[in-house]
mmCIF file of C-alpha atoms in Angstrom:
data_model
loop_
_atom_site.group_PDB
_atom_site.id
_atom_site.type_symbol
_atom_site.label_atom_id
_atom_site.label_comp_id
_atom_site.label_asym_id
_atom_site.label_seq_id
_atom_site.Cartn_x
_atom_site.Cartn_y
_atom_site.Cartn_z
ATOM 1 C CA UNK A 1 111.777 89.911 57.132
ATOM 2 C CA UNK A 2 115.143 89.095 59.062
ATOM 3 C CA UNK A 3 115.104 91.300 61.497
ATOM 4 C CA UNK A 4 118.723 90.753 62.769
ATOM 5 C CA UNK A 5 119.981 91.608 58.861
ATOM 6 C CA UNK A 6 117.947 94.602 59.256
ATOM 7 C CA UNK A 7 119.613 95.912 62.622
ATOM 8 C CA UNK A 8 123.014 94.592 62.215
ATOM 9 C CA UNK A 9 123.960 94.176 58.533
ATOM 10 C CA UNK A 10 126.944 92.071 58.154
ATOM 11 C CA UNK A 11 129.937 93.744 59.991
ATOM 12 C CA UNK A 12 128.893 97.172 59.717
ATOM 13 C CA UNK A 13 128.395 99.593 62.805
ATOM 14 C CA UNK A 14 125.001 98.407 64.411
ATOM 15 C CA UNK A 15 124.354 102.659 64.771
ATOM 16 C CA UNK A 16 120.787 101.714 63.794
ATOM 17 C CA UNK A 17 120.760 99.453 67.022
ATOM 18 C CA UNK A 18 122.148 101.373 69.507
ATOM 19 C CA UNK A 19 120.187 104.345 68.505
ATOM 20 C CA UNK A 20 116.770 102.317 68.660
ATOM 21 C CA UNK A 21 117.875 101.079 72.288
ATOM 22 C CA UNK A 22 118.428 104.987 73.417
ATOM 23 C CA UNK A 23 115.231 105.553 72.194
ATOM 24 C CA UNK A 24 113.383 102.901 74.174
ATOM 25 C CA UNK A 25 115.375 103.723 76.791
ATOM 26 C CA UNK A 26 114.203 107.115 76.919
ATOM 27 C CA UNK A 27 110.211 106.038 76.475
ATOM 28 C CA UNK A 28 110.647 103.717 79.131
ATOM 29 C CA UNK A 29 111.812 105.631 81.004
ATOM 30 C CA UNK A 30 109.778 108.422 81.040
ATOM 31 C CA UNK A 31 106.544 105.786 80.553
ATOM 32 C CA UNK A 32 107.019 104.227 84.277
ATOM 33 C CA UNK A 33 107.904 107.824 85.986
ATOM 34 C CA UNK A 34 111.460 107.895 86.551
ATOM 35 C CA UNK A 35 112.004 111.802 85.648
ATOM 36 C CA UNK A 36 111.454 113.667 88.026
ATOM 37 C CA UNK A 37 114.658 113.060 89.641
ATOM 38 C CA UNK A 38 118.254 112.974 87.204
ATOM 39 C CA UNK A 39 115.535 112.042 84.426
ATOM 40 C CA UNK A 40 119.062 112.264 81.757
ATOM 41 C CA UNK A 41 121.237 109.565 84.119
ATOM 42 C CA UNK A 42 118.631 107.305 84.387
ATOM 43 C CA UNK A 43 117.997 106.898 80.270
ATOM 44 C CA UNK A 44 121.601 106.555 80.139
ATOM 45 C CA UNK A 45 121.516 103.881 82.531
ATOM 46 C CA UNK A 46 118.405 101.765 81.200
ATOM 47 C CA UNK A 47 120.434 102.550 77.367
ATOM 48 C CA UNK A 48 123.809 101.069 79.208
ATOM 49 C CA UNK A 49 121.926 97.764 80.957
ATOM 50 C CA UNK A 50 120.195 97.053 77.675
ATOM 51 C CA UNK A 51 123.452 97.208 76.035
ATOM 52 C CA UNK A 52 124.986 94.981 78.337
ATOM 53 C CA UNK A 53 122.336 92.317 78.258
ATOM 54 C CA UNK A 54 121.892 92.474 74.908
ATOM 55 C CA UNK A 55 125.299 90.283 75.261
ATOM 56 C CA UNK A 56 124.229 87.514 77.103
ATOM 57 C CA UNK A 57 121.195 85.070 76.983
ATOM 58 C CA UNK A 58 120.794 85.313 80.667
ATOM 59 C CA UNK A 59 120.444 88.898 81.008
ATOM 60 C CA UNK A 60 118.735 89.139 77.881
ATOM 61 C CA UNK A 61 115.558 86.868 79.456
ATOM 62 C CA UNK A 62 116.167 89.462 82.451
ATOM 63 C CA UNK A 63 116.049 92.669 80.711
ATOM 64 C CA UNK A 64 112.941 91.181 78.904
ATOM 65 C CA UNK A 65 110.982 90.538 81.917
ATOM 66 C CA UNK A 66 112.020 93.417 82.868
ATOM 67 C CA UNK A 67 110.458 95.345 79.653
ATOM 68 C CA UNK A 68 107.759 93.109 80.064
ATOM 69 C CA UNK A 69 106.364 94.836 83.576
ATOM 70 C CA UNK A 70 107.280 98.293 82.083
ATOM 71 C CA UNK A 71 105.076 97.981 79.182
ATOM 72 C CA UNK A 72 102.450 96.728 81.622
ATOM 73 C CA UNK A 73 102.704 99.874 83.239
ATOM 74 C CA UNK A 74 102.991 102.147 81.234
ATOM 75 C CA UNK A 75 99.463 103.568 80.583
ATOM 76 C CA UNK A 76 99.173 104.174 84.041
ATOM 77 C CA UNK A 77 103.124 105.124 84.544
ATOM 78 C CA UNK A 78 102.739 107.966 81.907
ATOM 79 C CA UNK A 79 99.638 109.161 83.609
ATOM 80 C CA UNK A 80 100.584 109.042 87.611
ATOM 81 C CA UNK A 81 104.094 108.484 87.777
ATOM 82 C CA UNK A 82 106.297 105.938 89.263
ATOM 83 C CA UNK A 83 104.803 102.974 90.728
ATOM 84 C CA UNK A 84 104.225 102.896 94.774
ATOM 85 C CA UNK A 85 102.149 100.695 96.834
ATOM 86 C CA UNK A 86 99.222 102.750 96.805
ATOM 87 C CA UNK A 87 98.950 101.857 93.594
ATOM 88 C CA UNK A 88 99.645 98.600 94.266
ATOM 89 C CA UNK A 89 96.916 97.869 97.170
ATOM 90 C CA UNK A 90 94.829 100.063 94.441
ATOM 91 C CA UNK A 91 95.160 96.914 91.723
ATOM 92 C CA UNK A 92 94.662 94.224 93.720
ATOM 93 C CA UNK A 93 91.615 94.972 95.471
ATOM 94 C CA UNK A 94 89.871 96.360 92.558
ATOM 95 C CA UNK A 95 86.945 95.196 90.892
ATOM 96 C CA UNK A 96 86.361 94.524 87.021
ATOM 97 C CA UNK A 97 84.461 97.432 86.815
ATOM 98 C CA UNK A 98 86.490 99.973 88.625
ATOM 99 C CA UNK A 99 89.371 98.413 86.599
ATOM 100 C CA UNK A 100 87.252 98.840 83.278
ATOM 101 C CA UNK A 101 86.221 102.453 84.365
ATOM 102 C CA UNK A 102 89.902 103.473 85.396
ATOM 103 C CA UNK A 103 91.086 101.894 82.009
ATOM 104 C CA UNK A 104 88.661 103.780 79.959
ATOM 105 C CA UNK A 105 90.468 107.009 81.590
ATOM 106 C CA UNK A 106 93.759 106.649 79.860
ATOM 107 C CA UNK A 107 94.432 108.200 76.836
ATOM 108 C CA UNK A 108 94.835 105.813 73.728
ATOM 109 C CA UNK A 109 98.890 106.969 72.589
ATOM 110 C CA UNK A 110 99.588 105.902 76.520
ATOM 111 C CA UNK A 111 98.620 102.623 75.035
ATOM 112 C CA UNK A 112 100.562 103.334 71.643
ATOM 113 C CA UNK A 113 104.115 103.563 74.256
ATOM 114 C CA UNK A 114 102.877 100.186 75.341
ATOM 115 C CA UNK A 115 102.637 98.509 72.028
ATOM 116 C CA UNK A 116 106.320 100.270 71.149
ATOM 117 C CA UNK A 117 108.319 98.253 74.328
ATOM 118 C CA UNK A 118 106.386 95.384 73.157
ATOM 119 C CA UNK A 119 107.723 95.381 69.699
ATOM 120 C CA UNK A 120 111.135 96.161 70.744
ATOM 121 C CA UNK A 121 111.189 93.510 72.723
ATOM 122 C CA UNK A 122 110.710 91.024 70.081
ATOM 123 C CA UNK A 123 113.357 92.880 68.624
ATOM 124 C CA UNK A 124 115.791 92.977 71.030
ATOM 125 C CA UNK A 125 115.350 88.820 70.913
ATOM 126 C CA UNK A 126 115.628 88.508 67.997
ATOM 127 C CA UNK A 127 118.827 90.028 67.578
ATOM 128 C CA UNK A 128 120.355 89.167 70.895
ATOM 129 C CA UNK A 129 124.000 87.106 71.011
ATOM 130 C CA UNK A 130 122.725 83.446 71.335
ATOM 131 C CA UNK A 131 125.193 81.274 72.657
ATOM 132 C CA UNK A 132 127.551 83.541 73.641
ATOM 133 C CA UNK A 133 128.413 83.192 77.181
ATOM 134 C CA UNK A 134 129.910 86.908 77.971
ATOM 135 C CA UNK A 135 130.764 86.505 81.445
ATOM 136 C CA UNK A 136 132.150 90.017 81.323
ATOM 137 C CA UNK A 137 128.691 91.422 80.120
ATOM 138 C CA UNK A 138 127.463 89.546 82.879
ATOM 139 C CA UNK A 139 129.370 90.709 85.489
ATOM 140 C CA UNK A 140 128.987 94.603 84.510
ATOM 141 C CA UNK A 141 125.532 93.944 84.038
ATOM 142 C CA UNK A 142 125.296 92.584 87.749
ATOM 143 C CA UNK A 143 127.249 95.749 88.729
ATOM 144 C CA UNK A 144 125.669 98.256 86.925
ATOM 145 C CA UNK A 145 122.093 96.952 88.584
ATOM 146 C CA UNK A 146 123.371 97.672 92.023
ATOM 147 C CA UNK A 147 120.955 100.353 93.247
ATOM 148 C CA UNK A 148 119.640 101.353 89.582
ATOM 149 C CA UNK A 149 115.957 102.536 89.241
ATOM 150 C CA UNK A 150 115.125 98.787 87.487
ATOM 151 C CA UNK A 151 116.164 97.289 90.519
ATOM 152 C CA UNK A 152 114.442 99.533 92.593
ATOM 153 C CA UNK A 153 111.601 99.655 90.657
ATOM 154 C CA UNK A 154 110.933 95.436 90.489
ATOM 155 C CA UNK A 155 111.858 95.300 94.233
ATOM 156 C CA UNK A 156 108.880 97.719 95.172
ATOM 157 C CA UNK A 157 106.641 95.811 93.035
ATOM 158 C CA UNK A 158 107.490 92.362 94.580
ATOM 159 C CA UNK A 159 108.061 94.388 98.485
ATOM 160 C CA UNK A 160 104.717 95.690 97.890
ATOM 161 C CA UNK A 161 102.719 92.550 96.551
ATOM 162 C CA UNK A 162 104.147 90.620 98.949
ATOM 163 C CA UNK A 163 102.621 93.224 101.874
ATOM 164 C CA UNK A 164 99.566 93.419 100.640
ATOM 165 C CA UNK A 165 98.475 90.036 99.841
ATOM 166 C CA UNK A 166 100.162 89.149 103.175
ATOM 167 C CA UNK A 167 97.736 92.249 104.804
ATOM 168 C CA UNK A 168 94.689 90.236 102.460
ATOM 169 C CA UNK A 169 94.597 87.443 104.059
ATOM 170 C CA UNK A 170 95.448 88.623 107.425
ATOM 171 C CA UNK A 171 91.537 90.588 106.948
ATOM 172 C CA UNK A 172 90.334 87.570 106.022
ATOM 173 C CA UNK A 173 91.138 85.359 109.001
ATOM 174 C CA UNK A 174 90.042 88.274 111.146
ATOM 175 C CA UNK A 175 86.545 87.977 109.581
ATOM 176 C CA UNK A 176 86.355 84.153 109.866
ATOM 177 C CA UNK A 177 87.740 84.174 113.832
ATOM 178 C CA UNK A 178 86.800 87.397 114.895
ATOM 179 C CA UNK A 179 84.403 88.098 117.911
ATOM 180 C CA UNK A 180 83.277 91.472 119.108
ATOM 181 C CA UNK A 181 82.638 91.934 123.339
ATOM 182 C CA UNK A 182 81.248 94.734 122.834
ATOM 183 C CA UNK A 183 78.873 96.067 126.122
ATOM 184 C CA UNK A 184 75.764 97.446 125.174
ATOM 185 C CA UNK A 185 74.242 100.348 127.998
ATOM 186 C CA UNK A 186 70.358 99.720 128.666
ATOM 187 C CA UNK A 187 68.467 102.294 126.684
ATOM 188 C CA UNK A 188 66.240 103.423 123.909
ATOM 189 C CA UNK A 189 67.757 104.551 120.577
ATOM 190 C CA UNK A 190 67.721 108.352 119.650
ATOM 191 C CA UNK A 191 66.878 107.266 115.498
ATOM 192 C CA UNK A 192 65.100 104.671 113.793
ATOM 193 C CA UNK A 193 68.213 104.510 111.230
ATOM 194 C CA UNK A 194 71.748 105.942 110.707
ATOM 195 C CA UNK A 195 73.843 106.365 107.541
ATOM 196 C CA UNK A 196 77.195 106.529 108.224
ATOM 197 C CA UNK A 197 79.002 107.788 104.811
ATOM 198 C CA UNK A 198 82.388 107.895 104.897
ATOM 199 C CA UNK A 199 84.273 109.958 101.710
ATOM 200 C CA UNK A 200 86.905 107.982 100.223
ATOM 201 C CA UNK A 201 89.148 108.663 97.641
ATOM 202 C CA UNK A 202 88.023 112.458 97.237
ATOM 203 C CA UNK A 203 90.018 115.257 98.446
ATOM 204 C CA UNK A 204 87.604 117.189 101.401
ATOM 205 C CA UNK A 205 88.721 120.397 99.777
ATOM 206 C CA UNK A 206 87.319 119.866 96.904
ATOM 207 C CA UNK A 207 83.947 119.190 98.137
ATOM 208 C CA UNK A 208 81.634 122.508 98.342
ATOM 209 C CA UNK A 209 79.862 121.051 101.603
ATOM 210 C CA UNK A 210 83.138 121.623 103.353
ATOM 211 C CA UNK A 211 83.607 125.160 101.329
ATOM 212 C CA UNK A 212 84.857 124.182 97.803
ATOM 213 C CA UNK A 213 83.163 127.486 95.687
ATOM 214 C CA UNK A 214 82.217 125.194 93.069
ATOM 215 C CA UNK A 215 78.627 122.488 93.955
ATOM 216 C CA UNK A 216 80.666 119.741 93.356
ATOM 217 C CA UNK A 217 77.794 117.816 96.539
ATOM 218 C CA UNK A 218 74.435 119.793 95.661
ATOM 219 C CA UNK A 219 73.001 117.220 98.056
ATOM 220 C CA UNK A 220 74.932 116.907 100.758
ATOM 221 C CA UNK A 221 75.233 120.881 101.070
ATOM 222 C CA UNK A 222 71.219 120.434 102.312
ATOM 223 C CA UNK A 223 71.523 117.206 103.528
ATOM 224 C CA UNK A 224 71.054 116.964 108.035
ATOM 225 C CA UNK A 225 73.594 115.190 108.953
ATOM 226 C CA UNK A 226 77.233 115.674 111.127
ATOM 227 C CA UNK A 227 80.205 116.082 109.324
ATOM 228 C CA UNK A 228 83.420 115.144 110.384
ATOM 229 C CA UNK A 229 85.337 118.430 109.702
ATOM 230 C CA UNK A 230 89.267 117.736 110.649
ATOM 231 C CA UNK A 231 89.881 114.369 110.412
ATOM 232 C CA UNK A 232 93.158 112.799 108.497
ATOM 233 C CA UNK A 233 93.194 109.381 106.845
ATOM 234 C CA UNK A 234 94.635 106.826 109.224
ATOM 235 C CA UNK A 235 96.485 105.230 106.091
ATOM 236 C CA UNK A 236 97.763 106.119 102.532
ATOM 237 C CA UNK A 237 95.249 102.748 101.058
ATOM 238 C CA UNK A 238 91.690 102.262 101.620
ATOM 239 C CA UNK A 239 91.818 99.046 103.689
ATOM 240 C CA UNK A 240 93.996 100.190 106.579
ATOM 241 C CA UNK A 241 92.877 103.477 106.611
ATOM 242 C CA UNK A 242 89.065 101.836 106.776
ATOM 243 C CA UNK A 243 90.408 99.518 109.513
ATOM 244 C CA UNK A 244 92.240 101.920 111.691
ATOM 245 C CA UNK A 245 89.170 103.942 111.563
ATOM 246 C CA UNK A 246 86.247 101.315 112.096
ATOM 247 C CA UNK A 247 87.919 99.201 114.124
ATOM 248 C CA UNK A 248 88.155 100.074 117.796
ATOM 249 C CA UNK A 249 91.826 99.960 119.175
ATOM 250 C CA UNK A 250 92.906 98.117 115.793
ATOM 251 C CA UNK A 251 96.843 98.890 116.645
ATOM 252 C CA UNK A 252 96.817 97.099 119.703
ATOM 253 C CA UNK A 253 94.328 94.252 119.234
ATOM 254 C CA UNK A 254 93.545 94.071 115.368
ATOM 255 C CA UNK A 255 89.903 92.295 116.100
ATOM 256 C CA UNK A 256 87.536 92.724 113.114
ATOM 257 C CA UNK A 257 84.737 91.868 115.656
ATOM 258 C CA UNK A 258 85.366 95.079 117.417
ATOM 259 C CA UNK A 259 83.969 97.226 114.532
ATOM 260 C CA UNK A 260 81.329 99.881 113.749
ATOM 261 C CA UNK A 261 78.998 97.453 112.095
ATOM 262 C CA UNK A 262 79.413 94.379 115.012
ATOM 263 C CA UNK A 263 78.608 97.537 117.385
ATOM 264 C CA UNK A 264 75.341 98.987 115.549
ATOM 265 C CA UNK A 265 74.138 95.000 115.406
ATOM 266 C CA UNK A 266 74.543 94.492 119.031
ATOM 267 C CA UNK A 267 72.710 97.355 119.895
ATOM 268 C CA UNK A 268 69.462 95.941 117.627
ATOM 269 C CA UNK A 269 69.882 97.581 114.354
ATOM 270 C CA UNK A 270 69.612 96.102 111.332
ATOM 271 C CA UNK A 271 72.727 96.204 109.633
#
């Protein structure tokens, strides 16, 4: 099937087109979160880019890239909203099965939207102006960019990789150079072992232990232990909030040896 005779037929209005690219607009759109804020201007504004670089072969490759990371996204866009670096730090230090499990979470049509960018995409190729060097298309697509949720959208993605695998290996020379001086006090040890659990990723008020009406921890409501009642995360992410919290004076003098575990070593347990 030609799918450029299908879309534009000869010399006729390309209605079928344009309506097609409002409509992907809109899905995208509302797929990677942008909504909840002058949801109507920002449709308008994807409908108007992909209009514009649907004029030149340049912009075209950009737009598709473009579509490319949205339909990426999407599952997870349609479920938590716009992308942030939480979610960010989230994907890169996962593991294959959290990824698997968190996967298995989203519902199958979230997939289905997906699937849809995808296959415009090949459309919007497909029937694209090869050769045409619009320099005007260009130059209002540059324009029209300026501060649009796109832009803003790839430049926290790239922003926020950038941090985090920066923050990565930061941790990881830490742990290959990093020495505790920790000074233990002469003494004998009031326990023979100590758990130290520390609740992350769940909300405290939804745990019954700290009052939640439902038994959502039937064993840590009879469990001996102290509980931390009061304390706020030190970060939005698990790995700075972790450090900030483990690590003794970790603004000042980030050293990984000066941690919880280094400490509990020293003094002779087995950690």
């Amino acid at each position: 099937m030609n799918i450029r005779k299908l879309f534009c037929p000869g010399n006729t209005p390309r209605i079928l087109l344009f309506l097609f690219f409002f409509v992907v607009s809109a899905i995208t759109t509302i797929a990677c979160g942008y909504t909840e804020k002058n949801a109507t201007g920002n449709v308008l504004l994807l409908f108007l880019l992909l209009l514009l670089a649907h004029r030149n072969t340049l912009t075209s490759i950009t737009a598709l890239l473009f579509l490319f990371c949205c339909a990426l996204y999407a599952p997870a866009g349609m479920t938590y909203g716009k992308i942030n670096n939480s979610f960010i730090v989230a994907l890169l230090q996962t593991t294959t099965d959290e990824a698997a499990e968190f996967t298995g979470m989203i519902p199958v049509y979230h997939f289905l939207v997906s699937a849809a960018i995808l296959v415009f995409m090949v459309i919007f190729w497909r029937t694209h102006h090869r050769g045409h060097r619009n320099w005007l298309a260009l130059l209002l697509f540059v324009l029209c960019s300026v501060n649009s949720w796109p832009l803003r959208m790839v430049k926290g993605i790239v922003v926020g990789t950038t941090d985090t695998l920066r923050e990565m290996q930061r941790y990881k020379q830490l742990n290959q150079h990093g020495a505790d001086n920790w000074k233990i006090l002469p003494g004998v040890p009031l326990y023979d072992t100590i758990v130290i659990v520390t609740g992350e990723s769940v909300r405290r008020d939804y745990m019954s232990v700290y009052g939640y009406p439902v038994p959502t921890t039937p064993w840590l409501n009879t469990a001996p232990g102290l509980f931390i009642d009061g304390y706020t995360s030190a970060a939005a992410s698990t790995v700075p909030s972790l450090s900030r919290t483990l690590i003794y004076d970790y603004e000042q003098n980030p050293d990984s040896g000066n941690n919880v575990v280094a400490l509990a070593a020293k003094a002779g347990y087995s950690t």
